Coordinates of C-alpha atoms and ligand atoms in Angstrom, one line a residue:
X1 CA -38.8 -6.5 -4.8
X2 CA -39.4 -4.0 -2.0
X3 CA -39.5 -0.2 -2.0
X4 CA -38.5 1.5 1.2
X5 CA -40.7 4.4 2.0
X6 CA -42.2 6.2 5.0
X7 CA -42.0 9.6 6.4
X8 CA -38.6 11.2 7.1
X9 CA -38.0 12.3 10.6
X10 CA -35.9 15.1 8.9
X11 CA -37.4 18.1 7.3
X12 CA -37.7 17.2 3.7
X13 CA -41.5 16.7 3.8
X14 CA -43.1 13.6 2.3
X15 CA -39.9 11.9 1.2
X16 CA -39.1 8.3 2.2
X17 CA -35.5 8.9 3.1
X18 CA -33.5 12.1 3.2
X19 CA -30.3 10.4 2.1
X20 CA -28.9 7.2 0.8
X21 CA -25.2 6.6 1.5
X22 CA -23.4 3.9 -0.4
X23 CA -20.6 2.4 1.6
X24 CA -19.8 1.8 5.2
X25 CA -16.2 2.6 5.5
X26 CA -14.7 5.7 7.1
X27 CA -16.8 8.0 4.9
X28 CA -20.1 6.3 5.1
X29 CA -20.0 5.8 8.8
X30 CA -19.2 9.4 9.6
X31 CA -21.7 10.6 7.0
X32 CA -24.5 8.6 8.7
X33 CA -23.4 9.8 12.1
X34 CA -23.4 13.5 11.3
X35 CA -26.6 13.5 9.2
X36 CA -28.6 11.3 11.5
X37 CA -27.1 11.8 15.0
X38 CA -26.2 15.4 14.7
X39 CA -29.1 16.7 12.5
X40 CA -31.9 14.1 12.6
X41 CA -32.1 13.2 9.0
X42 CA -33.3 9.8 8.0
X43 CA -30.4 8.0 6.3
X44 CA -29.9 4.5 4.9
X45 CA -26.4 3.2 4.3
X46 CA -26.1 0.4 1.8
X47 CA -22.9 -1.7 2.0
X48 CA -21.8 -4.5 -0.4
X49 CA -19.7 -6.2 2.2
X50 CA -20.8 -8.4 5.1
X51 CA -19.3 -6.0 7.6
X52 CA -18.3 -2.4 8.0
X53 CA -14.8 -1.2 7.3
X54 CA -14.7 -0.3 3.6
X55 CA -11.2 -0.6 2.1
X56 CA -10.1 -2.5 5.2
X57 CA -12.9 -5.0 5.0
X58 CA -11.5 -6.1 1.6
X59 CA -7.8 -5.5 1.9
X60 CA -6.8 -8.3 4.3
X61 CA -3.7 -9.5 2.4
X62 CA -0.6 -10.5 4.5
X63 CA 1.0 -7.4 5.9
X64 CA -2.0 -5.1 5.2
X65 CA -1.3 -2.0 7.3
X66 CA -2.0 1.7 6.9
X67 CA 0.9 3.9 6.0
X68 CA -0.5 6.8 8.1
X69 CA 0.3 6.7 11.8
X70 CA -2.5 5.3 13.9
X71 CA -3.1 8.4 16.0
X72 CA -3.7 10.3 12.8
X73 CA -5.5 7.6 10.8
X74 CA -8.8 7.9 12.7
X75 CA -11.7 10.2 13.2
X76 CA -11.2 13.6 14.9
X77 CA -14.9 14.6 15.2
X78 CA -15.3 13.2 18.7
X79 CA -12.9 14.0 21.6
X80 CA -14.3 11.2 23.7
X81 CA -13.7 8.7 20.9
X82 CA -10.2 10.0 20.5
X83 CA -9.6 9.7 24.3
X84 CA -11.0 6.2 24.7
X85 CA -9.6 4.3 21.7
X86 CA -6.1 2.7 22.2
X87 CA -4.0 1.9 19.1
X88 CA -1.5 -0.8 19.7
X89 CA 1.2 0.1 17.1
X90 CA 2.7 3.1 15.3
X91 CA 0.8 2.1 12.2
X92 CA -2.5 0.3 12.4
X93 CA -2.9 -3.1 10.8
X94 CA -6.0 -3.9 8.7
X95 CA -7.6 -6.0 11.5
X96 CA -7.2 -3.3 14.1
X97 CA -8.7 -0.7 11.7
X98 CA -11.7 -3.0 11.1
X99 CA -12.0 -3.3 14.9
X100 CA -11.9 0.4 15.3
X101 CA -14.6 1.0 12.7
X102 CA -16.8 -1.7 14.3
X103 CA -16.3 0.1 17.6
X104 CA -17.4 3.4 16.0
X105 CA -20.4 1.7 14.5
X106 CA -21.5 0.4 17.9
X107 CA -20.5 3.5 19.9
X108 CA -22.6 5.8 17.7
X109 CA -25.4 3.3 17.3
X110 CA -24.9 3.3 13.5
X111 CA -25.7 -0.4 12.7
X112 CA -29.5 0.0 12.7
X113 CA -29.3 2.2 9.5
X114 CA -26.7 0.1 7.7
X115 CA -27.8 -2.7 5.4
X116 CA -24.9 -5.1 4.7
X117 CA -24.6 -7.5 1.8
X118 CA -26.3 -5.0 -0.4
X119 CA -24.6 -4.0 -3.6
X120 CA -26.0 -1.0 -5.4
X121 CA -26.2 -1.6 -9.1
X122 CA -27.9 1.5 -10.4
X123 CA -29.2 5.0 -9.4
X124 CA -31.6 7.2 -11.4
X125 CA -32.5 10.8 -10.7
X126 CA -36.2 11.8 -10.9
X127 CA -36.0 15.4 -11.9
X128 CA -39.7 16.0 -11.4
X129 CA -39.6 15.0 -7.7
X130 CA -36.0 15.7 -7.0
X131 CA -35.4 12.2 -5.8
X132 CA -32.8 9.5 -6.4
X133 CA -34.0 6.0 -7.0
X134 CA -31.4 3.5 -6.1
X135 CA -31.5 -0.2 -7.0
X136 CA -29.6 -3.1 -5.4
X137 CA -28.4 -6.3 -6.9
X138 CA -31.2 -8.1 -5.0
X139 CA -33.8 -6.0 -6.8
X140 CA -34.8 -3.7 -4.0
X141 CA -35.3 0.0 -4.6
X142 CA -34.5 2.8 -2.2
X143 CA -35.7 6.4 -2.7
X144 CA -34.2 9.5 -1.2
X145 CA -33.6 13.2 -1.8
X146 CA -29.9 12.9 -1.7
X147 CA -27.5 10.2 -2.9
X148 CA -24.0 10.2 -1.3
X149 CA -21.3 7.9 -2.6
X150 CA -18.9 6.9 0.1
X151 CA -17.3 4.1 -1.9
X152 CA -13.6 4.8 -1.5
X153 CA -11.0 5.8 -4.0
X154 CA -9.2 2.4 -4.2
X155 CA -12.0 -0.1 -4.1
X156 CA -12.3 -1.5 -7.7
X157 CA -9.6 -4.1 -7.9
X158 CA -7.5 -4.2 -11.1
X159 CA -6.7 -7.8 -12.3
X160 CA -4.7 -7.4 -15.5
X161 CA -6.0 -9.3 -18.4
X162 CA -3.1 -11.7 -18.7
X163 CA -3.3 -14.2 -21.5
X164 CA -4.1 -17.7 -20.2
X165 CA -5.1 -16.7 -16.6
X166 CA -8.3 -18.8 -17.0
X167 CA -6.1 -21.9 -17.7
X168 CA -4.1 -21.6 -14.4
X169 CA -4.6 -24.7 -12.3
X170 CA -3.4 -23.1 -9.1
X171 CA -5.1 -20.4 -7.0
X172 CA -5.0 -16.7 -7.8
X173 CA -6.0 -13.9 -5.6
X174 CA -6.1 -10.1 -5.7
X175 CA -4.9 -8.2 -2.6
X176 CA -7.9 -5.9 -2.7
X177 CA -10.4 -8.8 -2.5
X178 CA -8.6 -11.1 -0.2
X179 CA -10.4 -14.2 0.9
X180 CA -11.6 -13.7 4.5
X181 CA -10.6 -17.2 5.5
X182 CA -7.0 -16.4 4.4
X183 CA -4.6 -18.0 2.0
X184 CA -2.1 -20.7 3.2
X185 CA 1.3 -20.2 1.6
X186 CA 3.1 -22.8 3.5
X187 CA 5.0 -25.2 1.2
X188 CA 3.7 -23.3 -1.9
X189 CA 5.4 -21.6 -4.7
X190 CA 4.1 -18.1 -4.9
X191 CA 4.3 -15.5 -7.7
X192 CA 3.5 -12.0 -6.7
X193 CA 2.8 -9.4 -9.5
X194 CA 3.1 -5.8 -8.5
X195 CA 5.5 -3.7 -6.4
X196 CA 3.3 -0.8 -5.3
X197 CA 2.5 0.0 -1.6
X198 CA 0.6 -3.2 -1.3
X199 CA 3.2 -5.5 -2.9
X200 CA 5.9 -4.0 -0.9
X201 CA 4.0 -4.7 2.3
X202 CA 2.9 -8.2 1.3
X203 CA 6.2 -9.7 -0.1
X204 CA 8.1 -9.9 3.2
X205 CA 5.1 -11.5 5.0
X206 CA 4.4 -14.0 2.2
X207 CA 8.1 -14.9 2.2
X208 CA 7.9 -16.0 5.9
X209 CA 5.8 -19.0 5.1
X210 CA 6.0 -19.6 1.3
X211 CA 8.3 -22.3 0.0
X212 CA 9.3 -20.0 -2.8
X213 CA 8.4 -16.4 -3.7
X214 CA 8.9 -14.8 -7.1
X215 CA 8.2 -11.1 -7.3
X216 CA 7.3 -9.8 -10.8
X217 CA 8.3 -6.2 -10.9
X218 CA 7.1 -3.9 -13.8
X219 CA 8.2 -0.6 -12.3
X220 CA 10.9 -0.4 -9.6
X221 CA 9.8 1.6 -6.6
X222 CA 11.2 3.7 -3.8
X223 CA 10.5 2.7 -0.3
X224 CA 11.4 4.1 3.1
X225 CA 11.4 2.0 6.3
X226 CA 8.2 2.3 8.2
X227 CA 9.8 1.6 11.6
X228 CA 6.6 0.1 12.9
X229 CA 6.6 -0.8 16.6
X230 CA 4.2 -1.2 19.5
X231 CA 3.2 2.0 21.1
X232 CA 4.1 2.4 24.8
X233 CA 1.6 3.8 27.3
X234 CA 3.8 6.9 27.5
X235 CA 3.6 7.4 23.7
X236 CA -0.2 6.9 23.7
X237 CA -0.5 9.4 26.5
X238 CA 1.6 11.9 24.6
X239 CA -0.6 11.5 21.6
X240 CA -3.7 12.1 23.6
X241 CA -2.2 15.2 25.2
X242 CA -1.3 16.6 21.8
X243 CA -4.5 15.5 20.0
X244 CA -6.0 18.9 19.7
X245 CA -2.9 20.6 18.4
X246 CA -2.3 17.7 16.0
X247 CA -5.9 17.9 14.7
X248 CA -5.5 21.6 13.9
X249 CA -2.2 20.9 12.1
X250 CA -3.7 18.0 10.1
X251 CA -6.7 20.1 9.1
X252 CA -4.7 23.0 7.9
X253 CA -1.6 21.5 6.2
X254 CA -1.1 20.1 2.7
X255 CA -1.5 16.4 3.2
X256 CA -3.5 15.8 6.4
X257 CA -0.6 14.1 8.1
X258 CA 0.6 15.1 11.6
X259 CA 3.6 17.0 10.5
X260 CA 4.6 20.0 8.5
X261 CA 6.8 20.1 5.4
X262 CA 10.3 21.6 6.1
X263 CA 10.2 25.0 4.5
X264 CA 13.9 24.8 3.4
X265 CA 14.9 24.0 -0.1
X266 CA 17.0 20.8 -0.7
X267 CA 19.1 22.8 -3.1
X268 CA 20.0 25.5 -0.6
X269 CA 21.3 22.9 1.9
X270 CA 24.9 21.7 1.6
X271 CA 25.6 18.1 0.7
X272 CA 26.5 17.3 4.3
X273 CA 23.4 19.0 5.7
X274 CA 21.2 17.1 3.3
X275 CA 22.8 13.7 4.0
X276 CA 22.4 14.3 7.7
X277 CA 18.8 15.3 7.4
X278 CA 17.9 12.4 5.1
X279 CA 19.7 10.0 7.4
X280 CA 17.7 11.3 10.4
X281 CA 14.5 11.0 8.5
X282 CA 15.4 7.5 7.3
X283 CA 16.0 6.5 10.9
X284 CA 12.7 7.9 12.0
X285 CA 11.0 6.2 9.0
X286 CA 7.6 6.6 7.4
X287 CA 5.9 8.9 4.9
X288 CA 7.3 11.9 6.6
X289 CA 10.5 11.4 4.6
X290 CA 8.7 13.3 1.8
X291 CA 8.6 16.3 4.1
X292 CA 12.4 16.6 4.4
X293 CA 12.5 19.6 2.1
X294 CA 10.0 22.0 0.6
X295 CA 10.9 21.4 -3.0
X296 CA 11.1 17.6 -3.2
X297 CA 7.6 17.5 -4.7
X298 CA 8.1 20.3 -7.2
X299 CA 11.7 20.5 -8.4
X300 CA 13.3 17.6 -10.3
X301 CA 16.8 18.5 -9.2
X302 CA 15.9 18.7 -5.5
X303 CA 14.0 15.5 -5.9
X304 CA 17.0 13.7 -7.3
X305 CA 18.9 14.3 -4.0
X306 CA 16.3 12.3 -2.1
X307 CA 16.0 9.7 -4.8
X308 CA 19.8 9.1 -4.9
X309 CA 19.9 8.8 -1.1
X310 CA 17.1 6.1 -1.2
X311 CA 18.8 4.2 -4.0
X312 CA 22.1 4.2 -2.1
X313 CA 20.3 2.6 0.8
X314 CA 18.7 0.0 -1.4
X315 CA 22.1 -0.9 -2.9
X316 CA 23.5 -1.4 0.6
X317 CA 20.6 -3.6 1.7
X318 CA 20.4 -6.0 -1.2
X319 CA 23.3 -8.4 -1.5
X320 CA 22.9 -9.6 -5.1
X321 CA 24.2 -6.7 -7.3
X322 CA 21.9 -7.6 -10.3
X323 CA 18.9 -7.7 -8.1
X324 CA 19.9 -4.4 -6.4
X325 CA 20.3 -2.8 -9.8
X326 CA 16.9 -4.0 -10.9
X327 CA 15.3 -2.6 -7.7
X328 CA 17.1 0.7 -8.2
X329 CA 16.2 1.1 -11.8
X330 CA 13.5 3.6 -10.9
X331 CA 12.0 5.6 -13.7
X332 CA 10.2 8.4 -11.8
X333 CA 10.9 11.0 -9.2
X334 CA 10.6 10.1 -5.6
X335 CA 7.0 10.7 -4.4
X336 CA 5.6 11.3 -7.9
X337 CA 3.9 7.9 -7.7
X338 CA 2.5 7.0 -4.3
X339 CA 5.7 6.3 -2.2
X340 CA 5.5 3.1 -0.2
X341 CA 6.9 2.5 3.2
X342 CA 8.0 -1.0 4.2
X343 CA 9.1 -3.5 6.8
X344 CA 12.0 -5.5 5.5
X345 CA 11.0 -5.3 1.8
X346 CA 14.4 -5.0 0.2
X347 CA 16.0 -7.3 2.7
X348 CA 13.5 -10.0 1.6
X349 CA 15.5 -10.4 -1.6
X350 CA 18.5 -11.6 0.4
X351 CA 16.5 -14.8 1.3
X352 CA 17.4 -17.9 -0.7
X353 CA 13.9 -18.7 -1.6
X354 CA 12.9 -15.2 -2.9
X355 CA 13.7 -13.9 -6.3
X356 CA 12.9 -10.9 -8.5
X357 CA 11.9 -10.9 -12.1
X358 CA 12.4 -7.6 -13.8
X359 CA 9.5 -7.4 -16.3
X360 CA 11.2 -4.5 -18.1
X361 CA 13.8 -6.9 -19.4
X362 CA 11.8 -10.1 -19.2
X363 CA 8.1 -9.4 -19.8
X364 CA 5.3 -11.8 -19.0
X365 CA 4.1 -13.7 -22.1
X366 CA 1.3 -15.7 -20.6
X367 CA -0.1 -17.6 -17.7
X368 CA 0.1 -21.3 -18.2
X369 CA -1.7 -24.1 -16.3
X370 CA 1.3 -24.4 -14.0
X371 CA 2.7 -20.9 -13.7
X372 CA 3.8 -17.8 -15.6
X373 CA 5.9 -17.8 -18.7
X374 CA 8.1 -14.8 -19.2
X375 CA 10.2 -14.1 -22.3
X376 CA 13.2 -16.0 -20.9
X377 CA 11.8 -18.8 -18.8
X378 CA 8.8 -20.5 -17.2
X379 CA 8.1 -20.0 -13.5
X380 CA 6.3 -22.9 -11.8
X381 CA 3.7 -21.5 -9.4
X382 CA 1.0 -22.8 -7.0
X383 CA -0.4 -19.4 -6.2
X384 CA -0.5 -16.0 -8.0
X385 CA -1.0 -12.9 -5.9
X386 CA -2.1 -9.9 -7.9
X387 CA -0.9 -6.8 -6.0
X388 CA -1.8 -4.9 -9.1
X389 CA -3.8 -2.0 -7.6
X390 CA -7.1 -0.5 -8.5
X391 CA -9.1 1.3 -11.1
X392 CA -8.6 4.2 -8.8
X393 CA -10.9 7.1 -8.0
X394 CA -13.5 6.5 -10.8
X395 CA -13.7 2.7 -11.1
X396 CA -16.1 2.1 -8.2
X397 CA -18.3 5.0 -9.2
X398 CA -18.5 4.0 -12.8
X399 CA -19.3 0.4 -11.9
X400 CA -22.7 1.7 -10.7
X401 CA -25.1 2.6 -13.5
X402 CA -25.8 6.2 -12.5
X403 CA -28.3 8.1 -14.6
X404 CA -28.8 11.9 -14.2
X405 CA -30.9 14.5 -15.8
X406 CA -32.3 13.6 -19.2
X407 CA -31.1 10.0 -19.0
X408 CA -27.4 10.9 -19.3
X409 CA -25.3 8.3 -17.6
X410 CA -22.1 9.0 -15.6
X411 CA -20.3 6.8 -18.0
X412 CA -21.3 9.1 -20.8
X413 CA -20.6 12.2 -18.8
X414 CA -17.1 11.1 -18.0
X415 CA -16.2 9.4 -21.3
X416 CA -13.2 11.7 -21.6
X417 CA -12.3 11.5 -17.9
X418 CA -13.8 12.7 -14.6
X419 CA -14.9 16.3 -14.4
X420 CA -16.8 17.8 -11.4
X421 CA -16.9 20.7 -9.0
X422 CA -14.8 20.4 -5.8
X423 CA -14.6 16.6 -6.3
X424 CA -18.1 16.5 -4.9
X425 CA -20.7 17.3 -7.5
X426 CA -21.2 16.7 -11.2
X427 CA -23.3 18.9 -13.6
X428 CA -26.3 16.9 -14.7
X429 CA -26.4 14.8 -11.5
X430 CA -28.2 17.0 -9.0
X431 CA -28.3 16.0 -5.3
X432 CA -25.5 13.5 -5.9
X433 CA -22.5 14.0 -3.6
X434 CA -19.3 12.0 -4.2
X435 CA -17.2 11.9 -1.0
X436 CA -13.4 12.2 -1.8
X437 CA -14.3 12.0 -5.5
X438 CA -11.7 12.8 -8.3
X439 CA -10.9 16.5 -8.1
X440 CA -10.5 16.5 -4.4
X441 CA -7.3 16.0 -2.4
X442 CA -8.3 12.4 -1.3
X443 CA -5.5 10.0 -2.2
X444 CA -2.8 12.6 -1.8
X445 CA -3.7 13.0 1.9
X446 CA -4.2 11.1 5.1
X447 CA -7.7 9.9 4.1
X448 CA -9.7 10.3 7.3
X449 CA -8.9 14.0 7.4
X450 CA -10.0 14.6 3.8
X451 CA -13.1 12.4 4.4
X452 CA -14.2 14.4 7.5
X453 CA -13.8 17.7 5.5
X454 CA -15.9 16.5 2.6
X455 CA -18.5 14.9 4.8
X456 CA -18.9 18.0 7.0
X457 CA -19.2 20.1 3.9
X458 CA -22.0 17.9 2.5
X459 CA -23.9 18.0 5.8
X460 CA -23.6 21.8 5.9
X461 CA -24.8 21.9 2.3
X462 CA -27.9 19.7 3.0
X463 CA -28.6 21.9 6.1
X464 CA -28.4 25.0 3.9
X465 CA -30.9 23.6 1.5
X466 CA -33.2 22.5 4.2
X467 CA -33.1 25.9 6.0
X468 CA -34.0 27.6 2.7
X469 CA -36.7 25.2 1.7
X470 CA -34.8 24.0 -1.3
X471 CA -34.7 20.5 -2.7
X472 CA -32.2 20.5 -5.6
X473 CA -28.6 21.4 -6.0
X474 CA -26.5 21.1 -9.0
X475 CA -23.0 22.2 -9.9
X476 CA -23.0 24.6 -12.8
X477 CA -21.2 23.8 -16.0
X478 CA -19.0 26.8 -15.7
X479 CA -18.0 26.0 -12.1
X480 CA -17.1 22.4 -13.2
X481 CA -15.0 23.6 -16.1
X482 CA -13.2 26.1 -13.9
X483 CA -12.5 23.5 -11.3
X484 CA -11.1 21.1 -13.8
X485 CA -8.5 23.8 -14.8
X486 CA -7.8 24.5 -11.1
X487 CA -7.1 20.8 -10.6
X488 CA -4.7 20.8 -13.6
X489 CA -3.0 24.0 -12.5
X490 CA -2.4 22.6 -9.0
X491 CA -1.0 19.3 -10.5
X492 CA 1.2 21.2 -13.0
X493 CA 2.9 23.0 -10.1
X494 CA 4.2 19.5 -8.9
X495 CA 6.1 16.6 -10.3
X496 CA 3.1 14.4 -10.1
X497 CA 1.8 14.6 -13.7
X498 CA 5.3 14.0 -15.1
X499 CA 4.9 10.3 -14.5
X500 CA 3.0 9.1 -17.5
X501 CA 2.2 5.6 -16.1
X502 CA 0.8 6.6 -12.8
X503 CA -2.6 5.6 -11.5
X504 CA -3.2 9.2 -10.5
X505 CA -3.6 9.7 -14.2
X506 CA -5.6 6.5 -14.8
X507 CA -2.7 5.1 -16.8
X508 CA -2.7 1.7 -15.1
X509 CA -6.1 0.8 -16.7
X510 CA -6.0 0.1 -20.4
X511 CA -8.3 2.5 -22.3
X512 CA -8.9 4.7 -19.3
X513 CA -8.8 8.4 -20.3
X514 CA -5.6 10.1 -19.1
X515 CA -6.7 12.8 -16.7
X516 CA -4.9 13.8 -13.6
X517 CA -7.5 13.0 -10.9
X518 CA -6.7 14.2 -7.4
X519 CA -6.5 17.8 -6.4
X520 CA -2.8 18.5 -5.6
X521 CA -3.2 22.1 -4.2
X522 CA -3.2 20.8 -0.6
X523 CA -6.0 19.9 1.8
X524 CA -5.7 23.1 3.8
X525 CA -6.2 25.3 0.7
X526 CA -9.0 23.0 -0.5
X527 CA -10.8 23.4 2.8
X528 CA -10.6 27.2 2.5
X529 CA -11.9 27.1 -1.0
X530 CA -14.8 24.8 0.0
X531 CA -15.7 27.0 3.0
X532 CA -15.5 30.1 1.0
X533 CA -17.9 28.7 -1.6
X534 CA -20.3 27.7 1.1
X535 CA -20.1 31.1 2.7
X536 CA -20.9 32.7 -0.6
X537 CA -24.2 30.9 -0.7
X538 CA -22.7 27.9 -2.6
X539 CA -21.3 29.9 -5.4
X540 CA -21.1 27.8 -8.5
X541 CA -24.0 25.6 -7.6
X542 CA -27.5 26.1 -8.9
X543 CA -30.0 25.7 -6.0
X544 CA -33.7 25.5 -6.6
Ligands
NA7_1 P1 -0.5 0.4 -7.1 O1 0.2 1.4 -6.4 O2 -1.3 0.7 -8.3 O3 0.6 -0.7 -7.5 C1 0.3 -1.8 -8.4 C2 1.5 -2.5 -8.8 O4 1.1 -3.5 -9.7 C3 2.5 -1.6 -9.5 O5 3.8 -2.1 -9.2 C4 2.2 -1.9 -11.0 O6 3.2 -1.6 -11.9 C5 1.9 -3.4 -10.9 N1 1.1 -3.8 -12.1 C6 -0.2 -3.4 -12.4 N2 -0.6 -4.0 -13.5 C7 0.4 -4.8 -13.9 C8 0.6 -5.7 -15.0 N3 -0.3 -5.9 -15.9 N4 1.8 -6.4 -15.0 C9 2.7 -6.2 -14.1 N5 2.6 -5.4 -13.1 C10 1.5 -4.7 -13.0 O7 -1.5 -0.4 -6.1 P2 -1.2 -0.8 -4.6 O8 -2.3 -1.7 -4.3 O9 0.1 -1.3 -4.4 O10 -1.4 0.5 -3.9 C11 -2.6 1.3 -4.0 C12 -2.7 2.2 -2.9 O11 -3.1 1.5 -1.7 C13 -1.5 3.0 -2.4 O12 -1.3 4.1 -3.1 C14 -1.9 3.3 -1.0 O13 -2.7 4.4 -1.0 C15 -2.6 2.1 -0.5 P3 3.4 -0.1 -12.5 O14 3.9 0.7 -11.4 O15 2.0 0.3 -12.9 O16 4.3 -0.3 -13.7

């Protein structure tokens, strides 16, 4: 066991390190850059994977691609980085995002402070010295004033506890922990469980090589065509020319994407106007479809107009009427669960070797040695692909044994669900910052924009403490309670909490407390709130 110590080049006196950052994805890389390169703090990043990339290091399943457009799914803190990086397609594929993040790591000389293959297993706050003691799986200890988790919102894979899975003689894989040497589907009978954003991306690509693909659908889902395509030089030039204006837009709007929501109500438009607008947006493709009208996310009747339009498209695409009906039997408003976008998903069911099993009418009974038995039949399979999502927003945090003041653990603190202040700090856990934690806009936004906002705020906060000779910051109980009700109020103004089985509520994980986790009040508003709190000397935090 080694203990890392030495004098900080930063200002925090005799401490070994100023900050430990867990994770080397978008958040961790930028947090290291701004703390170390911009402000001279001594920072150590600890990363479980054998490379940088975070989410994209692990999610290498067939068809893995970001649903945000490439010119928007990247950092905006460096104009020269924006100018020099060339995206190849409208939406970046997983491999290209990993290349981009590796480029960032090299370009800003980040690697020397990133320790790979290092899984953090526990962290304990020493309240006498105002230090975090962080332990790794290898038994090493790191000590620093601040602990910053940059571990992603969707990084704890959810493999459902299906009876008999341990008896399966074939191969099974989860999309969020995809083998780096790939999976060969050729000539194999594949069963895919899950039809969220991931499953909808994966199925058409798996179907290209598999001998047979059976998709097991628990909840039917909306999807809008992505319309992915290579970017032309002209498009890239246009994006570079507009980068400043687009950055301002993304930082101030609701969801961090490079567009504004149409201010008109769907219910005010005539049926013909609506049809024409939906058709136009369907042709353009992408997540922007949600922005067709102002009230799609808040008014059930308005939402139904978009939902009906999408269902009519699905019915037209899928030839077999029974399959089309199962795919259209959607039990929630459009966008109230994370809406996928796709490349040929519904069309895939027109292929002879692809079939759909509707688990609502034919549930899974067990996994057998040779496949999956549903109530009505046995499906012979060589490979099972779990596209079953994540223990979202809290899973990765709670998998680390985090111990705050007086020995209270985060597991104890959040026994009834996550509660914090601004998604970033938890009472009883001083000097711990959780980038894009529950209670922040995070998964409801284009992530890099939300990440930069949180990271910049943390850096500003640490600078504030340093300038005032302070070494401890902790969210007050009152601020945390008030923020919880602010998060609930924001959610209640939308259709999001009306879906009882959504992962936004933790409902996909058996036994997880049902708490609406992301802040739905919009990224622009959230930024203003955070800035205002900082300007009022970090109102709601106790600094000592
Ligand atoms: P999601 O959106 O959580 O989707 C998981 C899918 O797996 C969804 O269709 C689930 O059905 C299904 N699921 C989960 N557990 C089971 C069991 N036990 N049996 C059958 N089906 C199951 O995860 P994704 O990876 O697709 O997307 C996550 C995010 O990644 C996405 O929002 C983007 O931000 C990118 P359910 O709907 O729960 O009935």
